[in-house]
PDB file of C-alpha atoms in Angstrom:
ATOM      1  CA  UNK A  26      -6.751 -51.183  20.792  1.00  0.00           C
ATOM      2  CA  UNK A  27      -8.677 -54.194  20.029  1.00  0.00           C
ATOM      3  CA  UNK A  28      -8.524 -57.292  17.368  1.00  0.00           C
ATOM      4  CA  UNK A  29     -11.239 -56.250  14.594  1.00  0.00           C
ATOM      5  CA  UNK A  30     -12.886 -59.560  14.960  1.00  0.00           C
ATOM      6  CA  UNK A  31     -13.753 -58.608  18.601  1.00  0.00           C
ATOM      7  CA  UNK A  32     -16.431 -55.777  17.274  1.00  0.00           C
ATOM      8  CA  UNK A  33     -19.997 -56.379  17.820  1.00  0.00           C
ATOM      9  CA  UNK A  34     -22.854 -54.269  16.871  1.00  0.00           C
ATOM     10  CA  UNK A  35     -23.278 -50.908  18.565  1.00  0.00           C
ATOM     11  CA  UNK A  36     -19.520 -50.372  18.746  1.00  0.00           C
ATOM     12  CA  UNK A  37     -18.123 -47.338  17.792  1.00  0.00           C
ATOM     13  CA  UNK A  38     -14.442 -46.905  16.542  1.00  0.00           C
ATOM     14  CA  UNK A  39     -12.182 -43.709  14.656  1.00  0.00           C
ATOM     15  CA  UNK A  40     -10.592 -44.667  11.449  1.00  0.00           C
ATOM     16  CA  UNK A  41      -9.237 -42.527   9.091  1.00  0.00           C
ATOM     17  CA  UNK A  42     -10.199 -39.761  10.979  1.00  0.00           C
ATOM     18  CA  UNK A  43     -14.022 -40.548  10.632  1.00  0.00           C
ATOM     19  CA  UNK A  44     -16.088 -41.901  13.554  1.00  0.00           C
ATOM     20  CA  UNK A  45     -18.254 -45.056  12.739  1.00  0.00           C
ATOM     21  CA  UNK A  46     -20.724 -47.377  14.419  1.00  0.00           C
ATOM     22  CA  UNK A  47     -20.847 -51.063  13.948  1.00  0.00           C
ATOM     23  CA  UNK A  48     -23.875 -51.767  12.663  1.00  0.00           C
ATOM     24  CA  UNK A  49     -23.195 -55.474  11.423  1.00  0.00           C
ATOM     25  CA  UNK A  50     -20.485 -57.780  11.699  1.00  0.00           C
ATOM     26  CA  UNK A  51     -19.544 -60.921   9.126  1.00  0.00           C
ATOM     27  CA  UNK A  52     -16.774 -63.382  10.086  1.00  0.00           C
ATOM     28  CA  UNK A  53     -15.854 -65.535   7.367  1.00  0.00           C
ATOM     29  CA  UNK A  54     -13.178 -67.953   7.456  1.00  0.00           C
ATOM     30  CA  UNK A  55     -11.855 -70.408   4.465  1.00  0.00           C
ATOM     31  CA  UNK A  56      -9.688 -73.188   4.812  1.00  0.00           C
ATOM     32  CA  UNK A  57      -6.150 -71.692   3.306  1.00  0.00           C
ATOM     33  CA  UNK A  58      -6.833 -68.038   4.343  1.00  0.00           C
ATOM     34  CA  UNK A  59      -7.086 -65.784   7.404  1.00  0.00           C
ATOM     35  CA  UNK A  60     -10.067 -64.715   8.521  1.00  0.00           C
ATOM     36  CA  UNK A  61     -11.773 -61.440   7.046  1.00  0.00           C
ATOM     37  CA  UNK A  62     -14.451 -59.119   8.973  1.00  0.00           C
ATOM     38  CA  UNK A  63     -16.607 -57.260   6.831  1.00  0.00           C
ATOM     39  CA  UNK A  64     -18.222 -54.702   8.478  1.00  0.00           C
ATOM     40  CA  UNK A  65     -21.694 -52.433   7.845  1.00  0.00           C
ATOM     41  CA  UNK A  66     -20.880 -49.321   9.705  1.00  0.00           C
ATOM     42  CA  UNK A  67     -22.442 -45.779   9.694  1.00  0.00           C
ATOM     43  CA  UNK A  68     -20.140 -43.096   9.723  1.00  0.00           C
ATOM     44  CA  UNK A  69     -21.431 -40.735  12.341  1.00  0.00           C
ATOM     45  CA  UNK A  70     -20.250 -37.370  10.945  1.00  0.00           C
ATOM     46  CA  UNK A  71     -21.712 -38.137   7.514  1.00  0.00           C
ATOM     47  CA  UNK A  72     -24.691 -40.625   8.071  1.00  0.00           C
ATOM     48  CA  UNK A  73     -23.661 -42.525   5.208  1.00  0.00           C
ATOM     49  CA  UNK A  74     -23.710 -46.452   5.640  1.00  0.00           C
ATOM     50  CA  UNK A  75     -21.085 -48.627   3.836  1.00  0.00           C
ATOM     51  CA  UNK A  76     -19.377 -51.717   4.213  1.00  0.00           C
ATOM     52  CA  UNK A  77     -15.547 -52.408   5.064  1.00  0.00           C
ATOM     53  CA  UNK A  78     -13.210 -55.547   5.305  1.00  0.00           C
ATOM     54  CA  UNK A  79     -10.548 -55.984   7.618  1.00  0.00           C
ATOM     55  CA  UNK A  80      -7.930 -59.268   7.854  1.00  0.00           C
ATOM     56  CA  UNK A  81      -8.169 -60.411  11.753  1.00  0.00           C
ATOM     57  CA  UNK A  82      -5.526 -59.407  13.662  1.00  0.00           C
ATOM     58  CA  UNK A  83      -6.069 -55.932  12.365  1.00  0.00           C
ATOM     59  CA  UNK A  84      -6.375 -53.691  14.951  1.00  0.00           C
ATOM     60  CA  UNK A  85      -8.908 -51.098  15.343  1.00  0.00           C
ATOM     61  CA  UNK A  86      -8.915 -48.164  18.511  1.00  0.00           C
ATOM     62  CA  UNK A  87     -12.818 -47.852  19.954  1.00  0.00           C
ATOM     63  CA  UNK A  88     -14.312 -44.418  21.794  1.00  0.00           C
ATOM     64  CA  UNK A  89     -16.654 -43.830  23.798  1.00  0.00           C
ATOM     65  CA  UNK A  90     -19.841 -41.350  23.166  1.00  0.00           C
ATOM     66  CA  UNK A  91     -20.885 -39.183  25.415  1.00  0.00           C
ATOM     67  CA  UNK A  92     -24.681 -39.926  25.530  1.00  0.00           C
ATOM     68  CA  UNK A  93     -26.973 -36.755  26.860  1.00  0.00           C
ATOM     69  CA  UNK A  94     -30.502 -36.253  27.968  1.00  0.00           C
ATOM     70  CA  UNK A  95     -31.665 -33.013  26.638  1.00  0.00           C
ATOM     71  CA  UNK A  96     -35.118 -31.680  25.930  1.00  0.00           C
ATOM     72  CA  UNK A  97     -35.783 -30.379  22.359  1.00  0.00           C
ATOM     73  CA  UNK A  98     -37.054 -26.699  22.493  1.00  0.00           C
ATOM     74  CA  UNK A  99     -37.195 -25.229  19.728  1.00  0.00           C
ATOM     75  CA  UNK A 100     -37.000 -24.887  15.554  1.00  0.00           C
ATOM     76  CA  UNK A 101     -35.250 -21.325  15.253  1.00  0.00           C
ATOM     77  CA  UNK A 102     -35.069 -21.730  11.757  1.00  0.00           C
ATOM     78  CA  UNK A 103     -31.341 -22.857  10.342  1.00  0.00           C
ATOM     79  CA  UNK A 104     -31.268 -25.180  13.355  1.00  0.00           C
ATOM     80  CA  UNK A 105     -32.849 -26.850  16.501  1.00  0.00           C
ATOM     81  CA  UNK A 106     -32.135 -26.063  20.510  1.00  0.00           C
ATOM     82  CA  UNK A 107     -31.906 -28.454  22.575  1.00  0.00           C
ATOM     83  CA  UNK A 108     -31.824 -28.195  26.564  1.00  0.00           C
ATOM     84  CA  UNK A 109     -29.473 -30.211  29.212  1.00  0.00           C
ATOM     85  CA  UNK A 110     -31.921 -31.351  31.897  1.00  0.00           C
ATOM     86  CA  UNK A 111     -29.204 -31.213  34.511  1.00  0.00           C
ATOM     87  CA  UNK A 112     -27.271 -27.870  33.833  1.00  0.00           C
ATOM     88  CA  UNK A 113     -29.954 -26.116  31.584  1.00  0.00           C
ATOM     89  CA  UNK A 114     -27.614 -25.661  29.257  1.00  0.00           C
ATOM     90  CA  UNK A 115     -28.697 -25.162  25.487  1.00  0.00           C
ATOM     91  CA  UNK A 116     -27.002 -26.020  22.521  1.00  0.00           C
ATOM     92  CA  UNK A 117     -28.223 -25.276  18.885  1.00  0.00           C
ATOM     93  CA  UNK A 118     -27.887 -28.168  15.797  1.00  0.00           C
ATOM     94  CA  UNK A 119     -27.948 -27.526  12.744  1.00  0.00           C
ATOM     95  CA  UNK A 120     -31.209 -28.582  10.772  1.00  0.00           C
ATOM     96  CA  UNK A 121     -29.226 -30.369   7.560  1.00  0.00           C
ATOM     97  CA  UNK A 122     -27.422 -32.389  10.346  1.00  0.00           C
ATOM     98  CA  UNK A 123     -30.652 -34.245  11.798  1.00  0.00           C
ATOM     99  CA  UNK A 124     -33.386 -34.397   8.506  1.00  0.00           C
ATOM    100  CA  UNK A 125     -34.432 -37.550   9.030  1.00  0.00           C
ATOM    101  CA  UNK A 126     -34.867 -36.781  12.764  1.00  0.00           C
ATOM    102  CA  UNK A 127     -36.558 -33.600  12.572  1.00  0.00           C
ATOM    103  CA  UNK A 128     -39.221 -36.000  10.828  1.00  0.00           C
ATOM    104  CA  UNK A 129     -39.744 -37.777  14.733  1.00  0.00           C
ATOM    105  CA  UNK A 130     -39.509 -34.614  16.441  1.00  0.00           C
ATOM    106  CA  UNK A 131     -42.198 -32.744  18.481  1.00  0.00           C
ATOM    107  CA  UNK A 132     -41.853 -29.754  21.342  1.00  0.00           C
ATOM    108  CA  UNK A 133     -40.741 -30.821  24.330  1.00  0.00           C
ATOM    109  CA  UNK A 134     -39.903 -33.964  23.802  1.00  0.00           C
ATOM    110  CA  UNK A 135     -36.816 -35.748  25.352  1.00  0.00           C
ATOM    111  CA  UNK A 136     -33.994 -37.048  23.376  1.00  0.00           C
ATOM    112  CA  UNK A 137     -30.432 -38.153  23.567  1.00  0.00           C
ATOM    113  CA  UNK A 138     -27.779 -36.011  22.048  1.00  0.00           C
ATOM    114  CA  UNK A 139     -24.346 -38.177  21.838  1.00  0.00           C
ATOM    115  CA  UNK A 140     -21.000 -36.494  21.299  1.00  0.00           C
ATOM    116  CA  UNK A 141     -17.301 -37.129  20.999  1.00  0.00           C
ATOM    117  CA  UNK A 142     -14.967 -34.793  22.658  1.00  0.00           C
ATOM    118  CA  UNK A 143     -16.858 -31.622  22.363  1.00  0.00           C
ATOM    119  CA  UNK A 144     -18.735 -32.519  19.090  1.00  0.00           C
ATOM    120  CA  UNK A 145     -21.982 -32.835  18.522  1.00  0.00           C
ATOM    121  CA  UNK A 146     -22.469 -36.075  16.569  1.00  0.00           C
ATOM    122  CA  UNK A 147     -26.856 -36.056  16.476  1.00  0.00           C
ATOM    123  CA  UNK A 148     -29.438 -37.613  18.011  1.00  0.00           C
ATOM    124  CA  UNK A 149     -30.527 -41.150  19.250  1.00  0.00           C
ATOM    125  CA  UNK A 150     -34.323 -41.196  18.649  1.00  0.00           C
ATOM    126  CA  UNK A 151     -36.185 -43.486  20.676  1.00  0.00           C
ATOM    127  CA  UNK A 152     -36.941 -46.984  18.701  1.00  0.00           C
ATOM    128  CA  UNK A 153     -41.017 -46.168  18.385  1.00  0.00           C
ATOM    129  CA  UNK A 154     -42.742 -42.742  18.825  1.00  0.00           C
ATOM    130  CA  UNK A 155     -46.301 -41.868  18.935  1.00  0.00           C
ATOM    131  CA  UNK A 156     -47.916 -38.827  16.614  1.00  0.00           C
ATOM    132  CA  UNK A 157     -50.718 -37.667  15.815  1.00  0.00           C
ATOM    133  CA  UNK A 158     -52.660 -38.244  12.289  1.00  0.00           C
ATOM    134  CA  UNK A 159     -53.326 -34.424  10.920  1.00  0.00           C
ATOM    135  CA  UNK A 160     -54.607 -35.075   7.193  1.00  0.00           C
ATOM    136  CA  UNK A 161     -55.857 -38.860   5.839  1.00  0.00           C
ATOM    137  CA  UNK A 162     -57.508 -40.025   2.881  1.00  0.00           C
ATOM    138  CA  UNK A 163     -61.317 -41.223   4.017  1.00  0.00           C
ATOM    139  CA  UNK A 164     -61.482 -45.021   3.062  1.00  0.00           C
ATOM    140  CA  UNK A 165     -62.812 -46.081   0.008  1.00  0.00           C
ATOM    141  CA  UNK A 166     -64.747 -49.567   0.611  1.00  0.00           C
ATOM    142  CA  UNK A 167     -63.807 -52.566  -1.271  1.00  0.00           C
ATOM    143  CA  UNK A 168     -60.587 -51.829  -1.162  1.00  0.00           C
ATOM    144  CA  UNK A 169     -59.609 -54.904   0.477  1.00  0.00           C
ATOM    145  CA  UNK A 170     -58.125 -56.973  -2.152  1.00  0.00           C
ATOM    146  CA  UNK A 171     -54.320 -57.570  -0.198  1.00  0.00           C
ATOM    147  CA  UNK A 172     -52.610 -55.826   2.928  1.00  0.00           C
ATOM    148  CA  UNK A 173     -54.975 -52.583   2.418  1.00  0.00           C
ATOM    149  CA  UNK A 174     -52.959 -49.218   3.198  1.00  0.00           C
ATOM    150  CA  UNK A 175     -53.933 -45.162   2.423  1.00  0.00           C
ATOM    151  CA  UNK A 176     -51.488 -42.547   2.927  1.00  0.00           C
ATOM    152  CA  UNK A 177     -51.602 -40.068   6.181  1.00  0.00           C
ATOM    153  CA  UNK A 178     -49.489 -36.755   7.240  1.00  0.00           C
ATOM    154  CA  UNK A 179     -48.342 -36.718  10.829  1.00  0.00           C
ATOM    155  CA  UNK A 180     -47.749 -33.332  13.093  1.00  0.00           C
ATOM    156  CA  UNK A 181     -44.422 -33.415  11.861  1.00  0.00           C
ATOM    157  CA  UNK A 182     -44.944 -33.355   8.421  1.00  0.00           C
ATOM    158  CA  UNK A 183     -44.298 -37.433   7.694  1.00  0.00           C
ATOM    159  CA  UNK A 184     -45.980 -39.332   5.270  1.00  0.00           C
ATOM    160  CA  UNK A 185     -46.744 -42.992   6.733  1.00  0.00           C
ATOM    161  CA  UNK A 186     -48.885 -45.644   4.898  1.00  0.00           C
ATOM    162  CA  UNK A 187     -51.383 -46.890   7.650  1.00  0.00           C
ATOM    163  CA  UNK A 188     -54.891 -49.435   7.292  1.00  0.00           C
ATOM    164  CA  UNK A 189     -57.684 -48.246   6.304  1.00  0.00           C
ATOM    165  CA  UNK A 190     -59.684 -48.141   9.407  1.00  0.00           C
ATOM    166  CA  UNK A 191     -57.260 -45.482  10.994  1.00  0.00           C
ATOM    167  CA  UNK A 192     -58.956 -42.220  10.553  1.00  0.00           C
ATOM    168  CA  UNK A 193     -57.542 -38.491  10.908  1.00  0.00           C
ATOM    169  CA  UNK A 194     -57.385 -36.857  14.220  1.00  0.00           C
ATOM    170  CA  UNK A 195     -55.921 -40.337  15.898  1.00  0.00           C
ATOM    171  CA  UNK A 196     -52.288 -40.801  17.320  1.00  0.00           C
ATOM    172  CA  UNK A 197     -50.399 -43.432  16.300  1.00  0.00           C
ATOM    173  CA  UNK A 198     -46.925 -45.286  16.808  1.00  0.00           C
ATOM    174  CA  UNK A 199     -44.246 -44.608  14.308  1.00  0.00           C
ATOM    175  CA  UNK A 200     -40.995 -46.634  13.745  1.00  0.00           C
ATOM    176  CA  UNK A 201     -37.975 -44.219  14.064  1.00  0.00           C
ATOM    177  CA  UNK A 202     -35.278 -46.809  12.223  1.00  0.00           C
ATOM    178  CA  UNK A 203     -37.752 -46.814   9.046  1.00  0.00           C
ATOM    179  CA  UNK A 204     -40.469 -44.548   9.388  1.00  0.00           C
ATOM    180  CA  UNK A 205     -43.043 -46.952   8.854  1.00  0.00           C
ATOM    181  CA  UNK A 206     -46.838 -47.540  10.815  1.00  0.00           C
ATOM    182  CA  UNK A 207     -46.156 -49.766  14.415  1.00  0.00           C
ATOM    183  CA  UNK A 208     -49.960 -49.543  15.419  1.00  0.00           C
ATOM    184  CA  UNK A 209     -52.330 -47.374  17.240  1.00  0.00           C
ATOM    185  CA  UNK A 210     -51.226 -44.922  20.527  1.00  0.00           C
TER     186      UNK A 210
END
C-alpha cells in the first residue's frame, strides 16, 4: 500500500474492484488545506478515461500486469487469436474488447497482451505502426491554401488524413495513441 501522492504515470492500481492506469497526476496544495491528487486514469476493464481526487495520505494498493509477447493470428469472426511465442499457446479475445486496436492490427504481427491474474485485460500497441495506403483521393492542384490534407483507407480499414503528395499503394506510419498520419514508411 502506497500514499496516493506517490503515483506517477503508468501506474496501475485496484479500486473499487476496477483496475486503472495512471495516466496523469495533479498535486495541488493551498495554504490552509491538505493536499489533493487528482488523477486521469483509464479503467482497464472498461477503457473509459475519467478523473478522480484523493486527500494525501490516502492510501491506494498497486498490481502488477503481466505483460506478454504474443503473435496475432487470426480474425475468426466474434474475436481475435493470439499466439504465446514461448509456449505456443493461443488464446482468443473478444473483438468488442480491442475496436480501436483491431484498427492497428495486421497478420502476424507481434503485440503485447497484459493481464491480471488470469484475465485478459487487451493489448499494448506499439506507439507508431506502418500500413499500407489501399484507396486515396488523387490530388487536386491548388489546393494549397493552409496545412493541405485528403483522406486515405489503410489495409485495416482506417481512415487517416495524410498530404497531398502521398499517393495510394504507399506505406505509411500511423500513430496508435490517436490514429493520426506520423510520415512516410
Amino acid at each position: 500500500m502506497i500514499n496516493v501522492t506517490e503515483l506517477r504515470p503508468g501506474n496501475y492500481f485496484e479500486e473499487d474492484g476496477n483496475i486503472y492506469q495512471v495516466m496523469d497526476v495533479l498535486l495541488n496544495k493551498t495554504a490552509m488545506r491538505k493536499m489533493v491528487v487528482k488523477l486521469k486514469v483509464r479503467n482497464l476493464r472498461t477503457g473509459s478515461v475519467t478523473e478522480m481526487s484523493r486527500n494525501s495520505g490516502y492510501g491506494i494498493e498497486t498490481i502488477r500486469l503481466d505483460k506478454r509477447q504474443m503473435q496475432y493470428l487470426y480474425d475468426n469472426g466474434d474475436a481475435l487469436v493470439f499466439m504465446d511465442q514461448e509456449t505456443y499457446d493461443q488464446i482468443e479475445i473478444a473483438k468488442n474488447r480491442l475496436e480501436w486496436e483491431l484498427q492497428f492490427l495486421k497478420g502476424d504481427e507481434i503485440v503485447e497482451v497484459t493481464s491480471y491474474e488470469g484475465e485478459i485485460l487487451g493489448l499494448n500497441l506499439p506507439a507508431k505502426v506502418t500500413l499500407k495506403i489501399t484507396k486515396c483521393e488523387p490530388a487536386v492542384r491548388g489546393d494549397t491554401v493552409n496545412k493541405a490534407m485528403k483522406d486515405a483507407i489503410l489495409e485495416t480499414g482506417l481512415k487517416v488524413r495524410v498530404p497531398l503528395f502521398i499517393e495510394e499503394g504507399e506505406e505509411i506510419i500511423v500513430r496508435t495513441d490517436n490514429g493520426d498520419y506520423d510520415g512516410r514508411a
